[in-house]
Amino acid sequence: MKSLSTITKLSKLAVLGAGLLATPVAAQEQTEFNVAWSIYVGWMPWGYAEDTGIVDRWAEQYGITINVTQFNDYVESINQYTAGAYDAVTVTNMDALSIPAAGGIDTTAVIVGDFSAGNDVVFLKDAQSVADIEGRRVNLVEFSVSHYLLARALDSVGLSERDVSVVNTADPDMVGAFQTDDVDALVTWNPMVSEIAALPDAVPVFDSSMVPGEIIDLMVANTDVLSANPDFGNALAGIWYETVILMASDTPEGAEARAAMGAVSGTDQAGFEAQMAATQLFAEPADAVAFTSSPDLGKTMDLVREFLFDKGLLTPNATSSDAVGIELPDGTILGDPNNVRFRFTTEFMQMAADGAL
């Protein structure tokens, strides 16, 4: 999954504290919007749409301007969004809750784009199953989705984090670390997964396909900005679905798009398509609506918020996982109804499904 190599518990809490101290500013109608994205298979369409004029075409349709900026540092893109420099950002469900939402920034998931279906993997050496992880030092990016995947893997065999030792490791160091004698357990995401899987002693014992629908990739926007400017959400949905339908198509144009996205992400068309195969991409808006409307989403967000509370990442003073409210598409609220800061909506995806954009 995305790079969280600069994250530590202390820096996370610093971001949250800054958000809590920020003075809310009422959003107004505006004509120019800033969108941030970072490199990952499920978010490459945003860069391609910018490069090929799809962004400008949809923005012009709604009489607005949308500036799309690529960040090499995933965490920095979220921090910049949380600080108000950007109106929307690509982010996972876990990080949307733990950084902007927990930091006091009311945030809405405009596009539910995909979920990881094998892009995130637990690797062991000299092992046959995930149960063999007991007693080992596990290298991963602490407090990232890799940490969450480890928790789910341990739970699947009746273990807990007390049964292992977590070693915080930067994502660029993962492949090299696994090739040393000191490392025999590791959790990471693509493209590192593909490189490690090719090593002769790497045994994949658990991956995100075993917890389907839990590691979700989103385009979120500031709720106040979105409420004051619904055409911004309409344009984002139009951009996304035009681009992903093209990307997923079995056509020369689709192959060209996949090759271009692969090149930008540091691989080739075949490598990019391998990552796509480990991603449940919602190219059709109706599929995204069905996933987001499912009761399973509430169950997933319960797991996520419990994990974040356990790690001390739901505001510094949280006394339970209810500290930050999460609103689901049917209006159900998980947590504090007086502090709803993370919302899921099907509004814009449904408009795309209805051909109403």
XYZ file of C-alpha atoms in Angstrom:
357
model
C 0.000 0.000 0.000
C 1.106 3.633 0.172
C 4.300 4.883 1.753
C 4.101 5.861 5.410
C 7.852 5.706 5.979
C 7.962 9.056 7.765
C 5.160 8.223 10.163
C 5.822 7.678 13.830
C 3.308 7.748 16.617
C 4.663 11.081 17.797
C 4.399 12.747 14.399
C 0.865 11.394 13.951
C -0.198 12.949 17.225
C 1.465 16.214 16.246
C -0.632 16.328 13.082
C -3.769 15.571 15.057
C -3.019 18.269 17.575
C -2.443 20.832 14.857
C -5.788 19.963 13.315
C -7.622 20.245 16.609
C -6.176 23.696 17.204
C -7.070 24.966 13.736
C -9.856 27.532 13.530
C -12.653 26.324 11.242
C -13.342 28.567 8.256
C -16.766 28.429 6.634
C -16.471 27.150 3.080
C -17.805 29.339 0.290
C -18.573 28.911 -3.367
C -15.371 28.840 -5.379
C -14.278 28.171 -8.935
C -10.770 26.785 -8.431
C -9.919 23.583 -6.574
C -6.715 21.781 -5.663
C -6.441 17.984 -5.662
C -3.472 15.954 -4.371
C -2.598 12.381 -5.305
C 0.314 9.983 -4.811
C 1.734 6.967 -6.628
C -0.223 3.742 -6.169
C -1.918 1.448 -8.673
C -5.420 2.514 -7.605
C -4.639 6.227 -7.876
C -2.673 6.347 -11.125
C -5.822 7.346 -13.079
C -5.677 10.832 -11.539
C -2.254 11.559 -13.011
C -3.192 10.081 -16.367
C -6.397 12.135 -16.454
C -4.388 15.287 -15.788
C -1.797 14.471 -18.454
C -4.357 13.651 -21.143
C -6.745 16.569 -20.657
C -9.580 14.590 -19.065
C -9.387 16.732 -15.920
C -9.615 19.988 -17.855
C -12.499 18.720 -19.979
C -14.667 17.817 -16.990
C -13.708 20.954 -15.078
C -14.686 23.093 -18.068
C -18.028 21.305 -18.261
C -18.817 22.606 -14.766
C -17.214 26.031 -15.206
C -14.441 25.399 -12.710
C -10.686 24.873 -12.601
C -9.142 21.785 -11.019
C -5.412 21.679 -10.317
C -4.115 18.119 -9.847
C -0.766 17.746 -8.058
C 1.291 14.560 -7.668
C 3.064 14.016 -4.335
C 5.972 11.617 -3.993
C 5.325 11.522 -0.236
C 1.910 10.053 0.530
C 1.836 11.291 4.114
C 2.760 14.815 3.098
C -0.165 14.907 0.661
C -2.548 14.041 3.507
C -0.930 16.585 5.818
C -1.253 19.299 3.168
C -4.930 18.426 2.718
C -5.445 18.488 6.491
C -3.790 21.915 6.644
C -6.247 23.244 4.050
C -3.845 23.620 1.124
C -5.815 21.070 -0.900
C -9.547 20.499 -1.274
C -9.276 16.765 -1.967
C -6.718 13.986 -1.662
C -6.239 10.289 -2.424
C -6.066 8.306 0.810
C -6.962 4.963 2.392
C -9.970 4.612 4.663
C -7.693 4.087 7.668
C -5.549 7.157 7.047
C -8.549 9.359 6.234
C -9.887 8.570 9.695
C -6.608 8.793 11.599
C -5.204 12.009 10.110
C -7.703 14.593 8.745
C -10.857 13.297 10.425
C -9.204 12.711 13.797
C -7.519 16.080 13.332
C -10.905 17.812 13.181
C -11.257 18.167 9.399
C -14.702 17.031 8.276
C -13.942 14.750 5.331
C -16.177 12.984 2.799
C -15.295 9.987 0.628
C -16.418 11.149 -2.813
C -15.031 8.172 -4.756
C -14.571 4.654 -3.416
C -12.159 3.518 -6.084
C -10.945 0.067 -5.095
C -9.781 -2.187 -2.317
C -6.560 -4.115 -1.960
C -7.025 -7.758 -2.959
C -3.485 -9.035 -2.634
C -1.349 -5.917 -2.980
C -0.476 -6.111 0.745
C 1.319 -9.241 1.973
C 2.838 -10.844 5.092
C 6.050 -12.686 4.150
C 7.959 -15.187 6.286
C 11.069 -17.311 5.787
C 11.166 -21.001 6.718
C 7.431 -21.125 7.333
C 4.279 -22.899 6.227
C 1.551 -20.688 7.693
C 0.967 -17.376 9.417
C 1.047 -19.191 12.787
C 4.803 -19.531 12.308
C 5.152 -15.801 12.880
C 4.886 -16.254 16.665
C 7.956 -14.981 18.493
C 9.468 -13.281 15.445
C 10.542 -9.705 14.823
C 8.292 -8.310 12.080
C 9.580 -5.521 9.853
C 6.914 -3.119 8.607
C 6.007 0.549 8.355
C 4.612 1.227 11.813
C 0.995 2.487 12.048
C 0.476 1.971 8.305
C -1.959 -0.373 6.577
C 0.819 -2.987 6.849
C 0.526 -2.723 10.629
C -3.233 -3.169 10.305
C -2.755 -6.209 8.047
C -0.403 -7.740 10.617
C -3.074 -7.302 13.295
C -5.646 -9.041 11.103
C -3.201 -11.848 10.270
C -2.396 -12.442 13.935
C -6.061 -12.428 14.852
C -6.748 -15.087 12.201
C -4.646 -17.607 14.153
C -5.502 -16.516 17.684
C -2.352 -14.463 18.223
C -1.898 -10.775 19.084
C 0.825 -8.198 18.706
C 2.144 -9.267 22.112
C 3.271 -12.478 20.410
C 5.643 -10.670 18.002
C 7.984 -7.663 18.007
C 7.314 -4.905 15.477
C 10.364 -3.305 13.865
C 9.594 0.022 12.175
C 11.169 -0.076 8.708
C 11.049 2.479 5.886
C 9.317 1.182 2.768
C 12.320 1.771 0.434
C 14.356 -0.535 2.702
C 11.965 -3.484 2.616
C 13.400 -5.472 -0.295
C 16.982 -5.140 0.903
C 16.031 -5.906 4.509
C 14.345 -9.167 3.591
C 17.521 -10.353 1.889
C 19.502 -10.118 5.140
C 19.803 -12.927 7.674
C 18.388 -10.683 10.409
C 14.941 -10.375 8.819
C 12.627 -13.379 8.574
C 9.196 -11.713 8.836
C 7.990 -8.677 6.921
C 4.781 -6.934 5.845
C 4.670 -4.587 2.873
C 2.753 -3.498 -0.233
C 3.242 -3.332 -3.965
C 5.482 -2.730 -5.821
C 7.805 -4.120 -3.103
C 5.583 -7.209 -2.831
C 6.359 -8.208 -6.414
C 10.098 -7.934 -5.824
C 10.062 -9.858 -2.548
C 7.781 -12.570 -3.925
C 10.436 -13.323 -6.546
C 13.047 -14.123 -3.864
C 13.612 -17.873 -3.347
C 13.086 -17.859 0.440
C 9.988 -15.637 0.543
C 6.826 -17.402 1.730
C 3.615 -15.341 1.500
C 1.442 -16.487 4.401
C -1.273 -13.805 4.531
C -2.439 -11.055 2.204
C -5.180 -8.485 1.826
C -7.324 -10.826 -0.283
C -7.954 -12.701 2.982
C -9.572 -9.591 4.483
C -11.441 -8.413 1.376
C -12.799 -4.899 1.370
C -10.893 -3.707 4.434
C -8.026 -1.714 2.887
C -9.961 0.758 0.757
C -8.575 3.445 -1.560
C -10.519 6.694 -1.750
C -10.679 10.180 -3.159
C -11.878 12.323 -0.276
C -12.788 15.978 -0.140
C -13.312 18.591 2.532
C -16.993 18.220 3.451
C -17.630 21.955 3.763
C -16.012 22.668 0.394
C -17.995 19.856 -1.205
C -21.279 21.012 0.309
C -20.762 24.553 -0.954
C -19.558 23.344 -4.358
C -21.321 20.117 -5.405
C -20.126 20.557 -8.994
C -16.623 19.853 -7.707
C -17.817 16.394 -6.655
C -19.599 15.927 -9.970
C -16.420 16.750 -11.872
C -14.313 14.400 -9.727
C -16.723 11.553 -10.436
C -16.759 12.308 -14.150
C -12.968 12.407 -14.319
C -12.580 9.179 -12.373
C -15.049 7.020 -14.269
C -14.020 8.183 -17.718
C -10.412 7.349 -16.856
C -10.852 4.012 -15.061
C -13.263 2.660 -17.663
C -10.606 3.432 -20.269
C -7.833 1.941 -18.104
C -9.743 -1.296 -17.550
C -10.805 -1.712 -21.173
C -9.458 -4.472 -23.398
C -8.635 -2.053 -26.202
C -5.473 -0.544 -27.694
C -6.350 2.693 -25.910
C -6.692 0.840 -22.607
C -3.351 -0.875 -23.107
C -1.761 2.477 -23.901
C -3.209 3.964 -20.711
C -1.934 1.054 -18.598
C 1.509 1.331 -20.144
C 1.619 5.057 -19.426
C 0.495 4.592 -15.827
C 3.026 1.804 -15.377
C 5.840 4.007 -16.626
C 4.934 6.817 -14.240
C 4.786 4.382 -11.318
C 8.208 2.924 -12.069
C 7.274 -0.290 -13.868
C 5.998 -1.335 -17.292
C 2.611 -2.354 -18.644
C 2.987 -5.968 -17.511
C 4.091 -4.926 -14.039
C 1.231 -2.477 -13.733
C -1.292 -5.053 -14.902
C 0.051 -7.489 -12.279
C -0.662 -4.902 -9.610
C -4.120 -4.325 -11.076
C -4.778 -8.057 -10.747
C -4.246 -7.718 -6.985
C -6.652 -4.770 -6.830
C -10.446 -4.941 -6.787
C -11.008 -1.891 -8.962
C -14.522 -0.463 -9.178
C -14.417 0.646 -12.809
C -18.213 0.653 -12.973
C -19.882 3.210 -10.675
C -22.765 0.853 -9.859
C -20.264 -1.597 -8.350
C -18.774 1.159 -6.198
C -22.242 2.171 -5.025
C -23.083 -1.424 -4.089
C -19.841 -1.843 -2.150
C -20.215 1.462 -0.301
C -23.867 0.757 0.553
C -23.141 -2.715 1.907
C -23.432 -3.362 5.667
C -19.910 -4.757 5.404
C -18.511 -1.223 5.211
C -19.695 -0.481 8.742
C -18.085 -3.693 9.994
C -14.830 -2.739 8.304
C -14.800 0.753 9.771
C -15.468 -0.743 13.218
C -12.321 -2.853 12.837
C -10.337 0.137 11.608
C -11.387 2.502 14.373
C -10.679 -0.126 17.043
C -7.203 -0.640 15.605
C -6.519 3.110 15.561
C -7.768 3.589 19.103
C -5.597 0.706 20.286
C -2.583 2.453 18.736
C -3.480 5.837 20.254
C -4.254 7.424 16.886
C -7.845 8.612 17.415
C -6.990 12.027 18.889
C -4.603 12.325 21.857
C -7.407 12.378 24.428
C -9.657 9.631 23.019
C -11.079 7.372 25.729
C -12.731 4.951 23.288
C -13.036 4.164 19.589
C -16.196 6.301 19.596
C -14.166 9.532 19.772
C -14.569 10.368 16.078
C -17.948 9.897 14.420
C -18.193 8.096 11.058
C -21.325 8.535 8.948
C -22.280 5.744 6.552
C -24.348 6.299 3.376
C -27.624 5.286 5.040
C -27.129 7.861 7.795
C -25.946 5.375 10.407
C -23.264 6.887 12.631
C -20.473 4.927 14.237
C -19.079 6.716 17.269
C -19.844 10.193 18.554
C -22.787 11.731 16.639
C -21.679 15.158 17.893
C -18.218 14.773 16.389
C -18.821 13.303 12.925
C -15.684 13.989 10.902
C -15.602 11.173 8.339
C -18.446 10.494 5.937
C -19.183 8.020 3.170
C -21.603 9.030 0.440
C -22.814 7.348 -2.738
C -24.229 10.598 -4.147
C -21.640 11.302 -6.828
C -20.973 7.675 -7.735
C -24.722 7.135 -8.107
C -24.980 10.119 -10.437
C -22.262 8.544 -12.576
C -24.116 5.231 -12.529
C -27.319 7.007 -13.609
C -25.555 8.879 -16.406
C -26.543 12.145 -14.707
C -23.166 13.889 -14.641
